[in-house]
Amino acid sequence: MIYKNVTDISLGLIVKIAIDAGHEILRIYDRYDFNIEYKNDCSPLTMADKRSHQKIAAQLQKYYRNIPVLSEEGSDIPYSERKSWNTFWLVDPLDGTKEFIKRNGEFTVNIALIEDQKPVLGVIYAPVLDTLYVAKVGVGSFKIEHTKQCRLDDDKDIMEQGTVLPCSKNEDVVKVIASRSHMSQKTEAFIEQLVEKHPRVEMMSSGSSLKLCLVAEGACDYYPRFAPTMEWDTAAGHAIVEQAGGYVYTVKGKQQLTYNKSCLRNPWFIVENR
């Protein structure tokens, strides 16, 4: 299929790719003897990361041969090559490897489509939860639970069976979500500032890109991130938040996060639904 613009992309196909990758991850997750390697930055890597990457990359290249793929597990593509990419897939084949290792179920498969450095489509699938978050410019943002019971072949199926986001709103309490694996003094200071401004502030925690999804839902109001992340960690969730009417912006300058930078590390940012 030759890609022209985002309307050419079948959400149903990308959802299927994400779910298939999730099932590949679960084959490893259900074993108790999977090996853990460590990358140069000391972050963990498992066979599940590798198999999910292989599954996603092969399928995306099969159906959309003119769109390059940038994945966490294939992120050594030099900027001199990718700087000319106007459109590309940005993939985290297993977001939340630490959560995977802890076996708490809070890990996801993330697939985003980037155009002009902005996310225009995002799919996040949580295999253990069997929960899907989907967004596309011109279509909206949706949550689908119990996906095994759903037929999700195209955009229409997703719009009919998904719950439109945001689907809830906290009127009398401000909820802040942070990472289970990363907490910093800056994050604590941000929360303290909210406490000074609002009578009720509650703290939530979650792993992986589910934090962005919970903001998109309206289940929480803020996700401050004052710790390192990479572009593939946020792109799909960024699309889901924006299409739900929320915001993802840098702490410095309050600018929208951009993608395919020479350095793939994100600046500190805040996600909010207000």
PDB file of C-alpha atoms in Angstrom:
ATOM      1  CA  MET A   1       0.000   0.000   0.000  1.00  0.00           C
ATOM      2  CA  ILE A   2       1.381   3.429  -0.987  1.00  0.00           C
ATOM      3  CA  TYR A   3       0.923   6.007   1.738  1.00  0.00           C
ATOM      4  CA  LYS A   4      -0.259   9.528   0.839  1.00  0.00           C
ATOM      5  CA  ASN A   5      -1.717  10.879   4.086  1.00  0.00           C
ATOM      6  CA  VAL A   6      -3.069   9.708   7.437  1.00  0.00           C
ATOM      7  CA  THR A   7      -6.522   8.954   5.998  1.00  0.00           C
ATOM      8  CA  ASP A   8      -4.861   6.091   4.077  1.00  0.00           C
ATOM      9  CA  ILE A   9      -3.960   4.338   7.320  1.00  0.00           C
ATOM     10  CA  SER A  10      -6.353   1.657   8.537  1.00  0.00           C
ATOM     11  CA  LEU A  11      -6.632   1.852  12.309  1.00  0.00           C
ATOM     12  CA  GLY A  12      -7.931  -1.696  12.274  1.00  0.00           C
ATOM     13  CA  LEU A  13      -4.714  -2.941  10.678  1.00  0.00           C
ATOM     14  CA  ILE A  14      -2.456  -1.079  13.129  1.00  0.00           C
ATOM     15  CA  VAL A  15      -4.584  -2.321  16.025  1.00  0.00           C
ATOM     16  CA  LYS A  16      -4.195  -5.892  14.775  1.00  0.00           C
ATOM     17  CA  ILE A  17      -0.422  -5.466  14.551  1.00  0.00           C
ATOM     18  CA  ALA A  18      -0.279  -4.109  18.115  1.00  0.00           C
ATOM     19  CA  ILE A  19      -2.486  -6.882  19.496  1.00  0.00           C
ATOM     20  CA  ASP A  20      -0.485  -9.578  17.684  1.00  0.00           C
ATOM     21  CA  ALA A  21       2.704  -8.130  19.168  1.00  0.00           C
ATOM     22  CA  GLY A  22       1.038  -8.144  22.579  1.00  0.00           C
ATOM     23  CA  HIS A  23       0.244 -11.840  22.228  1.00  0.00           C
ATOM     24  CA  GLU A  24       3.889 -12.463  21.296  1.00  0.00           C
ATOM     25  CA  ILE A  25       4.924 -10.685  24.502  1.00  0.00           C
ATOM     26  CA  LEU A  26       2.523 -12.775  26.591  1.00  0.00           C
ATOM     27  CA  ARG A  27       4.116 -15.980  25.322  1.00  0.00           C
ATOM     28  CA  ILE A  28       7.299 -14.851  27.051  1.00  0.00           C
ATOM     29  CA  TYR A  29       5.543 -13.247  30.031  1.00  0.00           C
ATOM     30  CA  ASP A  30       3.815 -16.503  30.917  1.00  0.00           C
ATOM     31  CA  ARG A  31       7.171 -18.227  31.237  1.00  0.00           C
ATOM     32  CA  TYR A  32       9.202 -17.971  34.419  1.00  0.00           C
ATOM     33  CA  ASP A  33      12.628 -18.433  32.877  1.00  0.00           C
ATOM     34  CA  PHE A  34      12.956 -15.539  30.442  1.00  0.00           C
ATOM     35  CA  ASN A  35      16.427 -14.035  30.256  1.00  0.00           C
ATOM     36  CA  ILE A  36      17.131 -10.366  31.008  1.00  0.00           C
ATOM     37  CA  GLU A  37      19.897  -8.496  29.213  1.00  0.00           C
ATOM     38  CA  TYR A  38      21.036  -4.934  29.796  1.00  0.00           C
ATOM     39  CA  LYS A  39      21.692  -2.238  27.208  1.00  0.00           C
ATOM     40  CA  ASN A  40      24.532   0.277  27.326  1.00  0.00           C
ATOM     41  CA  ASP A  41      22.355   2.671  29.345  1.00  0.00           C
ATOM     42  CA  CYS A  42      21.681  -0.134  31.870  1.00  0.00           C
ATOM     43  CA  SER A  43      18.004  -0.400  30.894  1.00  0.00           C
ATOM     44  CA  PRO A  44      16.670  -3.975  30.750  1.00  0.00           C
ATOM     45  CA  LEU A  45      15.978  -5.909  27.551  1.00  0.00           C
ATOM     46  CA  THR A  46      14.124  -9.206  27.220  1.00  0.00           C
ATOM     47  CA  MET A  47      13.288 -11.648  24.460  1.00  0.00           C
ATOM     48  CA  ALA A  48       9.774 -10.178  24.550  1.00  0.00           C
ATOM     49  CA  ASP A  49      11.125  -6.751  23.485  1.00  0.00           C
ATOM     50  CA  LYS A  50      12.951  -8.353  20.582  1.00  0.00           C
ATOM     51  CA  ARG A  51      10.105 -10.543  19.340  1.00  0.00           C
ATOM     52  CA  SER A  52       7.573  -7.725  19.579  1.00  0.00           C
ATOM     53  CA  HIS A  53       9.909  -5.453  17.607  1.00  0.00           C
ATOM     54  CA  GLN A  54      10.405  -8.070  14.902  1.00  0.00           C
ATOM     55  CA  LYS A  55       6.658  -8.680  14.607  1.00  0.00           C
ATOM     56  CA  ILE A  56       5.728  -4.997  14.378  1.00  0.00           C
ATOM     57  CA  ALA A  57       8.534  -3.939  12.038  1.00  0.00           C
ATOM     58  CA  ALA A  58       7.859  -6.792   9.602  1.00  0.00           C
ATOM     59  CA  GLN A  59       4.117  -6.080   9.436  1.00  0.00           C
ATOM     60  CA  LEU A  60       4.449  -2.300   9.084  1.00  0.00           C
ATOM     61  CA  GLN A  61       6.981  -2.708   6.294  1.00  0.00           C
ATOM     62  CA  LYS A  62       4.797  -5.302   4.604  1.00  0.00           C
ATOM     63  CA  TYR A  63       1.705  -3.097   4.413  1.00  0.00           C
ATOM     64  CA  TYR A  64       3.270   0.379   4.203  1.00  0.00           C
ATOM     65  CA  ARG A  65       6.534  -0.098   2.364  1.00  0.00           C
ATOM     66  CA  ASN A  66       7.142   3.599   1.748  1.00  0.00           C
ATOM     67  CA  ILE A  67       6.980   4.548   5.453  1.00  0.00           C
ATOM     68  CA  PRO A  68      10.219   3.967   7.414  1.00  0.00           C
ATOM     69  CA  VAL A  69      10.129   2.508  10.923  1.00  0.00           C
ATOM     70  CA  LEU A  70      12.017   3.839  13.936  1.00  0.00           C
ATOM     71  CA  SER A  71      11.785   1.455  16.879  1.00  0.00           C
ATOM     72  CA  GLU A  72      13.446   1.433  20.272  1.00  0.00           C
ATOM     73  CA  GLU A  73      15.032  -1.897  19.381  1.00  0.00           C
ATOM     74  CA  GLY A  74      16.267  -0.509  16.063  1.00  0.00           C
ATOM     75  CA  SER A  75      17.102   3.010  17.158  1.00  0.00           C
ATOM     76  CA  ASP A  76      20.657   3.104  15.789  1.00  0.00           C
ATOM     77  CA  ILE A  77      19.515   4.712  12.514  1.00  0.00           C
ATOM     78  CA  PRO A  78      21.741   7.810  12.138  1.00  0.00           C
ATOM     79  CA  TYR A  79      20.176  11.257  12.048  1.00  0.00           C
ATOM     80  CA  SER A  80      21.851  11.889   8.701  1.00  0.00           C
ATOM     81  CA  GLU A  81      19.507   9.237   7.271  1.00  0.00           C
ATOM     82  CA  ARG A  82      16.292   9.915   9.173  1.00  0.00           C
ATOM     83  CA  LYS A  83      16.400  13.748   9.123  1.00  0.00           C
ATOM     84  CA  SER A  84      14.759  13.650   5.678  1.00  0.00           C
ATOM     85  CA  TRP A  85      11.828  11.587   6.970  1.00  0.00           C
ATOM     86  CA  ASN A  86       8.639  13.619   6.776  1.00  0.00           C
ATOM     87  CA  THR A  87       6.501  10.622   7.770  1.00  0.00           C
ATOM     88  CA  PHE A  88       7.553   7.553   9.761  1.00  0.00           C
ATOM     89  CA  TRP A  89       6.405   4.973  12.279  1.00  0.00           C
ATOM     90  CA  LEU A  90       7.707   5.442  15.813  1.00  0.00           C
ATOM     91  CA  VAL A  91       7.449   2.256  17.852  1.00  0.00           C
ATOM     92  CA  ASP A  92       8.095   1.072  21.370  1.00  0.00           C
ATOM     93  CA  PRO A  93       7.589  -2.699  21.071  1.00  0.00           C
ATOM     94  CA  LEU A  94       7.448  -3.146  24.850  1.00  0.00           C
ATOM     95  CA  ASP A  95       7.021   0.025  26.867  1.00  0.00           C
ATOM     96  CA  GLY A  96       7.544  -0.675  30.554  1.00  0.00           C
ATOM     97  CA  THR A  97      10.088  -3.485  30.473  1.00  0.00           C
ATOM     98  CA  LYS A  98      10.651  -2.942  34.207  1.00  0.00           C
ATOM     99  CA  GLU A  99       6.928  -3.494  34.797  1.00  0.00           C
ATOM    100  CA  PHE A 100       7.119  -6.601  32.596  1.00  0.00           C
ATOM    101  CA  ILE A 101       9.949  -7.964  34.731  1.00  0.00           C
ATOM    102  CA  LYS A 102       8.015  -7.147  37.922  1.00  0.00           C
ATOM    103  CA  ARG A 103       4.998  -8.979  36.424  1.00  0.00           C
ATOM    104  CA  ASN A 104       2.535  -6.264  37.429  1.00  0.00           C
ATOM    105  CA  GLY A 105       0.867  -6.160  33.992  1.00  0.00           C
ATOM    106  CA  GLU A 106       1.470  -2.425  33.453  1.00  0.00           C
ATOM    107  CA  PHE A 107       3.347  -2.608  30.161  1.00  0.00           C
ATOM    108  CA  THR A 108       2.213  -1.766  26.658  1.00  0.00           C
ATOM    109  CA  VAL A 109       2.846  -1.968  22.933  1.00  0.00           C
ATOM    110  CA  ASN A 110       3.109   1.521  21.409  1.00  0.00           C
ATOM    111  CA  ILE A 111       2.799   2.388  17.711  1.00  0.00           C
ATOM    112  CA  ALA A 112       2.642   5.988  16.469  1.00  0.00           C
ATOM    113  CA  LEU A 113       2.644   7.634  13.069  1.00  0.00           C
ATOM    114  CA  ILE A 114       4.630  10.866  12.897  1.00  0.00           C
ATOM    115  CA  GLU A 115       4.083  13.559  10.262  1.00  0.00           C
ATOM    116  CA  ASP A 116       6.058  16.804  10.223  1.00  0.00           C
ATOM    117  CA  GLN A 117       7.467  15.941  13.676  1.00  0.00           C
ATOM    118  CA  LYS A 118       3.958  15.573  15.182  1.00  0.00           C
ATOM    119  CA  PRO A 119       2.038  12.395  16.134  1.00  0.00           C
ATOM    120  CA  VAL A 120      -1.075  11.998  13.972  1.00  0.00           C
ATOM    121  CA  LEU A 121      -1.976   8.426  14.970  1.00  0.00           C
ATOM    122  CA  GLY A 122      -1.381   6.424  18.112  1.00  0.00           C
ATOM    123  CA  VAL A 123      -2.180   2.868  19.208  1.00  0.00           C
ATOM    124  CA  ILE A 124      -1.385   1.579  22.694  1.00  0.00           C
ATOM    125  CA  TYR A 125      -2.232  -1.977  23.708  1.00  0.00           C
ATOM    126  CA  ALA A 126      -1.873  -3.368  27.241  1.00  0.00           C
ATOM    127  CA  PRO A 127      -1.754  -7.168  26.728  1.00  0.00           C
ATOM    128  CA  VAL A 128      -2.371  -8.290  30.324  1.00  0.00           C
ATOM    129  CA  LEU A 129      -5.250  -5.829  30.726  1.00  0.00           C
ATOM    130  CA  ASP A 130      -6.498  -6.603  27.179  1.00  0.00           C
ATOM    131  CA  THR A 131      -7.169  -2.883  26.872  1.00  0.00           C
ATOM    132  CA  LEU A 132      -6.590  -0.720  23.827  1.00  0.00           C
ATOM    133  CA  TYR A 133      -6.240   3.029  23.349  1.00  0.00           C
ATOM    134  CA  VAL A 134      -6.477   4.398  19.823  1.00  0.00           C
ATOM    135  CA  ALA A 135      -6.312   7.854  18.262  1.00  0.00           C
ATOM    136  CA  LYS A 136      -6.189   9.287  14.776  1.00  0.00           C
ATOM    137  CA  VAL A 137      -6.442  12.833  13.468  1.00  0.00           C
ATOM    138  CA  GLY A 138      -9.924  13.354  12.066  1.00  0.00           C
ATOM    139  CA  VAL A 139     -11.315  10.316  13.900  1.00  0.00           C
ATOM    140  CA  GLY A 140     -10.800  11.009  17.615  1.00  0.00           C
ATOM    141  CA  SER A 141      -9.506   9.148  20.651  1.00  0.00           C
ATOM    142  CA  PHE A 142     -10.996   5.916  22.020  1.00  0.00           C
ATOM    143  CA  LYS A 143     -10.600   3.262  24.695  1.00  0.00           C
ATOM    144  CA  ILE A 144     -11.604  -0.339  24.059  1.00  0.00           C
ATOM    145  CA  GLU A 145     -11.630  -2.983  26.786  1.00  0.00           C
ATOM    146  CA  HIS A 146     -11.916  -6.762  26.340  1.00  0.00           C
ATOM    147  CA  THR A 147     -10.553  -6.516  22.818  1.00  0.00           C
ATOM    148  CA  LYS A 148     -10.636 -10.293  22.389  1.00  0.00           C
ATOM    149  CA  GLN A 149     -14.427 -10.005  22.301  1.00  0.00           C
ATOM    150  CA  CYS A 150     -14.418  -7.186  19.731  1.00  0.00           C
ATOM    151  CA  ARG A 151     -14.261  -7.007  15.979  1.00  0.00           C
ATOM    152  CA  LEU A 152     -11.921  -4.131  15.156  1.00  0.00           C
ATOM    153  CA  ASP A 153     -11.347  -4.370  11.428  1.00  0.00           C
ATOM    154  CA  ASP A 154     -11.550  -0.693  10.482  1.00  0.00           C
ATOM    155  CA  ASP A 155     -12.036   2.879  11.714  1.00  0.00           C
ATOM    156  CA  LYS A 156     -15.810   2.443  11.826  1.00  0.00           C
ATOM    157  CA  ASP A 157     -15.584  -0.608  14.115  1.00  0.00           C
ATOM    158  CA  ILE A 158     -13.298   1.258  16.484  1.00  0.00           C
ATOM    159  CA  MET A 159     -15.570   4.317  16.585  1.00  0.00           C
ATOM    160  CA  GLU A 160     -18.643   2.164  17.220  1.00  0.00           C
ATOM    161  CA  GLN A 161     -17.172  -0.156  19.854  1.00  0.00           C
ATOM    162  CA  GLY A 162     -14.764   2.233  21.562  1.00  0.00           C
ATOM    163  CA  THR A 163     -15.515   4.642  24.380  1.00  0.00           C
ATOM    164  CA  VAL A 164     -14.849   8.217  23.283  1.00  0.00           C
ATOM    165  CA  LEU A 165     -12.147   9.927  25.334  1.00  0.00           C
ATOM    166  CA  PRO A 166     -12.219  11.711  27.673  1.00  0.00           C
ATOM    167  CA  CYS A 167     -14.834   9.571  29.394  1.00  0.00           C
ATOM    168  CA  SER A 168     -14.583  10.956  32.946  1.00  0.00           C
ATOM    169  CA  LYS A 169     -13.720  14.175  34.740  1.00  0.00           C
ATOM    170  CA  ASN A 170     -12.633  14.960  38.278  1.00  0.00           C
ATOM    171  CA  GLU A 171     -14.517  18.062  39.334  1.00  0.00           C
ATOM    172  CA  ASP A 172     -13.742  18.297  43.054  1.00  0.00           C
ATOM    173  CA  VAL A 173     -10.272  16.767  43.231  1.00  0.00           C
ATOM    174  CA  VAL A 174      -7.074  17.240  41.238  1.00  0.00           C
ATOM    175  CA  LYS A 175      -5.359  13.946  40.465  1.00  0.00           C
ATOM    176  CA  VAL A 176      -1.694  13.666  39.561  1.00  0.00           C
ATOM    177  CA  ILE A 177      -0.118  10.532  38.142  1.00  0.00           C
ATOM    178  CA  ALA A 178       3.550   9.618  38.238  1.00  0.00           C
ATOM    179  CA  SER A 179       5.743   6.696  37.314  1.00  0.00           C
ATOM    180  CA  ARG A 180       6.059   3.641  39.536  1.00  0.00           C
ATOM    181  CA  SER A 181       9.711   3.387  38.515  1.00  0.00           C
ATOM    182  CA  HIS A 182      10.779   7.050  38.365  1.00  0.00           C
ATOM    183  CA  MET A 183      10.161   9.770  40.952  1.00  0.00           C
ATOM    184  CA  SER A 184      12.202  12.931  41.312  1.00  0.00           C
ATOM    185  CA  GLN A 185      12.412  15.965  43.584  1.00  0.00           C
ATOM    186  CA  LYS A 186      11.108  18.109  40.710  1.00  0.00           C
ATOM    187  CA  THR A 187       8.006  15.926  40.485  1.00  0.00           C
ATOM    188  CA  GLU A 188       7.450  16.210  44.218  1.00  0.00           C
ATOM    189  CA  ALA A 189       7.838  20.005  43.986  1.00  0.00           C
ATOM    190  CA  PHE A 190       5.271  20.149  41.159  1.00  0.00           C
ATOM    191  CA  ILE A 191       2.787  18.223  43.291  1.00  0.00           C
ATOM    192  CA  GLU A 192       3.424  20.539  46.247  1.00  0.00           C
ATOM    193  CA  GLN A 193       2.594  23.553  44.043  1.00  0.00           C
ATOM    194  CA  LEU A 194      -0.728  21.957  43.117  1.00  0.00           C
ATOM    195  CA  VAL A 195      -1.473  21.324  46.791  1.00  0.00           C
ATOM    196  CA  GLU A 196      -1.003  25.043  47.468  1.00  0.00           C
ATOM    197  CA  LYS A 197      -3.515  25.948  44.727  1.00  0.00           C
ATOM    198  CA  HIS A 198      -6.197  23.276  45.162  1.00  0.00           C
ATOM    199  CA  PRO A 199      -8.062  22.072  48.249  1.00  0.00           C
ATOM    200  CA  ARG A 200      -7.842  18.399  47.259  1.00  0.00           C
ATOM    201  CA  VAL A 201      -4.952  16.763  45.423  1.00  0.00           C
ATOM    202  CA  GLU A 202      -4.569  13.013  45.080  1.00  0.00           C
ATOM    203  CA  MET A 203      -1.573  11.043  43.873  1.00  0.00           C
ATOM    204  CA  MET A 204      -1.817   8.084  41.494  1.00  0.00           C
ATOM    205  CA  SER A 205       0.859   5.823  40.081  1.00  0.00           C
ATOM    206  CA  SER A 206       1.121   3.634  37.026  1.00  0.00           C
ATOM    207  CA  GLY A 207       3.729   2.162  34.723  1.00  0.00           C
ATOM    208  CA  SER A 208       4.596   2.731  31.066  1.00  0.00           C
ATOM    209  CA  SER A 209       2.522   4.880  28.702  1.00  0.00           C
ATOM    210  CA  LEU A 210      -0.637   4.029  30.635  1.00  0.00           C
ATOM    211  CA  LYS A 211      -0.009   7.308  32.478  1.00  0.00           C
ATOM    212  CA  LEU A 212      -0.700   9.310  29.325  1.00  0.00           C
ATOM    213  CA  CYS A 213      -3.747   7.156  28.608  1.00  0.00           C
ATOM    214  CA  LEU A 214      -5.206   7.849  32.050  1.00  0.00           C
ATOM    215  CA  VAL A 215      -4.861  11.585  31.414  1.00  0.00           C
ATOM    216  CA  ALA A 216      -6.580  11.144  28.047  1.00  0.00           C
ATOM    217  CA  GLU A 217      -9.402   9.285  29.811  1.00  0.00           C
ATOM    218  CA  GLY A 218      -9.857  12.069  32.320  1.00  0.00           C
ATOM    219  CA  ALA A 219      -9.081   9.672  35.159  1.00  0.00           C
ATOM    220  CA  CYS A 220      -6.276  12.008  36.214  1.00  0.00           C
ATOM    221  CA  ASP A 221      -5.479  15.632  35.466  1.00  0.00           C
ATOM    222  CA  TYR A 222      -1.686  15.913  35.327  1.00  0.00           C
ATOM    223  CA  TYR A 223       1.288  13.754  34.496  1.00  0.00           C
ATOM    224  CA  PRO A 224       4.519  15.669  35.162  1.00  0.00           C
ATOM    225  CA  ARG A 225       7.643  14.021  33.785  1.00  0.00           C
ATOM    226  CA  PHE A 226      10.888  15.370  35.197  1.00  0.00           C
ATOM    227  CA  ALA A 227      12.941  12.290  34.369  1.00  0.00           C
ATOM    228  CA  PRO A 228      14.424  10.900  31.139  1.00  0.00           C
ATOM    229  CA  THR A 229      12.172   9.543  28.387  1.00  0.00           C
ATOM    230  CA  MET A 230      12.722   8.830  24.717  1.00  0.00           C
ATOM    231  CA  GLU A 231      10.545   9.760  21.764  1.00  0.00           C
ATOM    232  CA  TRP A 232       9.150   6.232  21.380  1.00  0.00           C
ATOM    233  CA  ASP A 233       7.997   6.329  25.016  1.00  0.00           C
ATOM    234  CA  THR A 234       5.589   9.202  24.407  1.00  0.00           C
ATOM    235  CA  ALA A 235       4.575   9.438  20.740  1.00  0.00           C
ATOM    236  CA  ALA A 236       1.543   7.108  20.726  1.00  0.00           C
ATOM    237  CA  GLY A 237       0.285   8.413  24.067  1.00  0.00           C
ATOM    238  CA  HIS A 238       0.828  11.991  22.886  1.00  0.00           C
ATOM    239  CA  ALA A 239      -1.510  11.351  19.942  1.00  0.00           C
ATOM    240  CA  ILE A 240      -4.127   9.787  22.223  1.00  0.00           C
ATOM    241  CA  VAL A 241      -4.009  12.708  24.689  1.00  0.00           C
ATOM    242  CA  GLU A 242      -4.209  15.382  21.972  1.00  0.00           C
ATOM    243  CA  GLN A 243      -7.090  13.769  20.113  1.00  0.00           C
ATOM    244  CA  ALA A 244      -8.917  13.577  23.471  1.00  0.00           C
ATOM    245  CA  GLY A 245      -8.495  17.340  23.887  1.00  0.00           C
ATOM    246  CA  GLY A 246      -5.519  17.288  26.247  1.00  0.00           C
ATOM    247  CA  TYR A 247      -2.053  18.784  26.052  1.00  0.00           C
ATOM    248  CA  VAL A 248       1.528  17.525  26.072  1.00  0.00           C
ATOM    249  CA  TYR A 249       4.037  20.356  26.417  1.00  0.00           C
ATOM    250  CA  THR A 250       7.603  21.018  27.466  1.00  0.00           C
ATOM    251  CA  VAL A 251       8.306  22.454  30.892  1.00  0.00           C
ATOM    252  CA  LYS A 252      10.677  24.989  29.362  1.00  0.00           C
ATOM    253  CA  GLY A 253       8.797  27.240  26.965  1.00  0.00           C
ATOM    254  CA  LYS A 254       5.554  25.239  27.078  1.00  0.00           C
ATOM    255  CA  GLN A 255       6.015  24.002  23.518  1.00  0.00           C
ATOM    256  CA  GLN A 256       4.509  20.861  22.026  1.00  0.00           C
ATOM    257  CA  LEU A 257       6.823  17.858  22.119  1.00  0.00           C
ATOM    258  CA  THR A 258       8.341  17.218  18.691  1.00  0.00           C
ATOM    259  CA  TYR A 259       9.697  14.019  17.162  1.00  0.00           C
ATOM    260  CA  ASN A 260      12.633  12.908  15.009  1.00  0.00           C
ATOM    261  CA  LYS A 261      15.065  15.280  16.678  1.00  0.00           C
ATOM    262  CA  SER A 262      18.795  14.759  16.235  1.00  0.00           C
ATOM    263  CA  CYS A 263      18.784  13.568  19.859  1.00  0.00           C
ATOM    264  CA  LEU A 264      15.839  11.242  20.478  1.00  0.00           C
ATOM    265  CA  ARG A 265      15.639  12.080  24.179  1.00  0.00           C
ATOM    266  CA  ASN A 266      12.598  14.122  25.229  1.00  0.00           C
ATOM    267  CA  PRO A 267      12.908  17.283  27.297  1.00  0.00           C
ATOM    268  CA  TRP A 268      10.987  17.385  30.575  1.00  0.00           C
ATOM    269  CA  PHE A 269       7.279  17.714  29.900  1.00  0.00           C
ATOM    270  CA  ILE A 270       3.809  17.904  31.440  1.00  0.00           C
ATOM    271  CA  VAL A 271       0.654  16.153  30.257  1.00  0.00           C
ATOM    272  CA  GLU A 272      -2.695  17.635  31.281  1.00  0.00           C
ATOM    273  CA  ASN A 273      -6.362  17.391  30.372  1.00  0.00           C
ATOM    274  CA  ARG A 274      -7.442  20.801  31.667  1.00  0.00           C
TER     275      ARG A 274
END
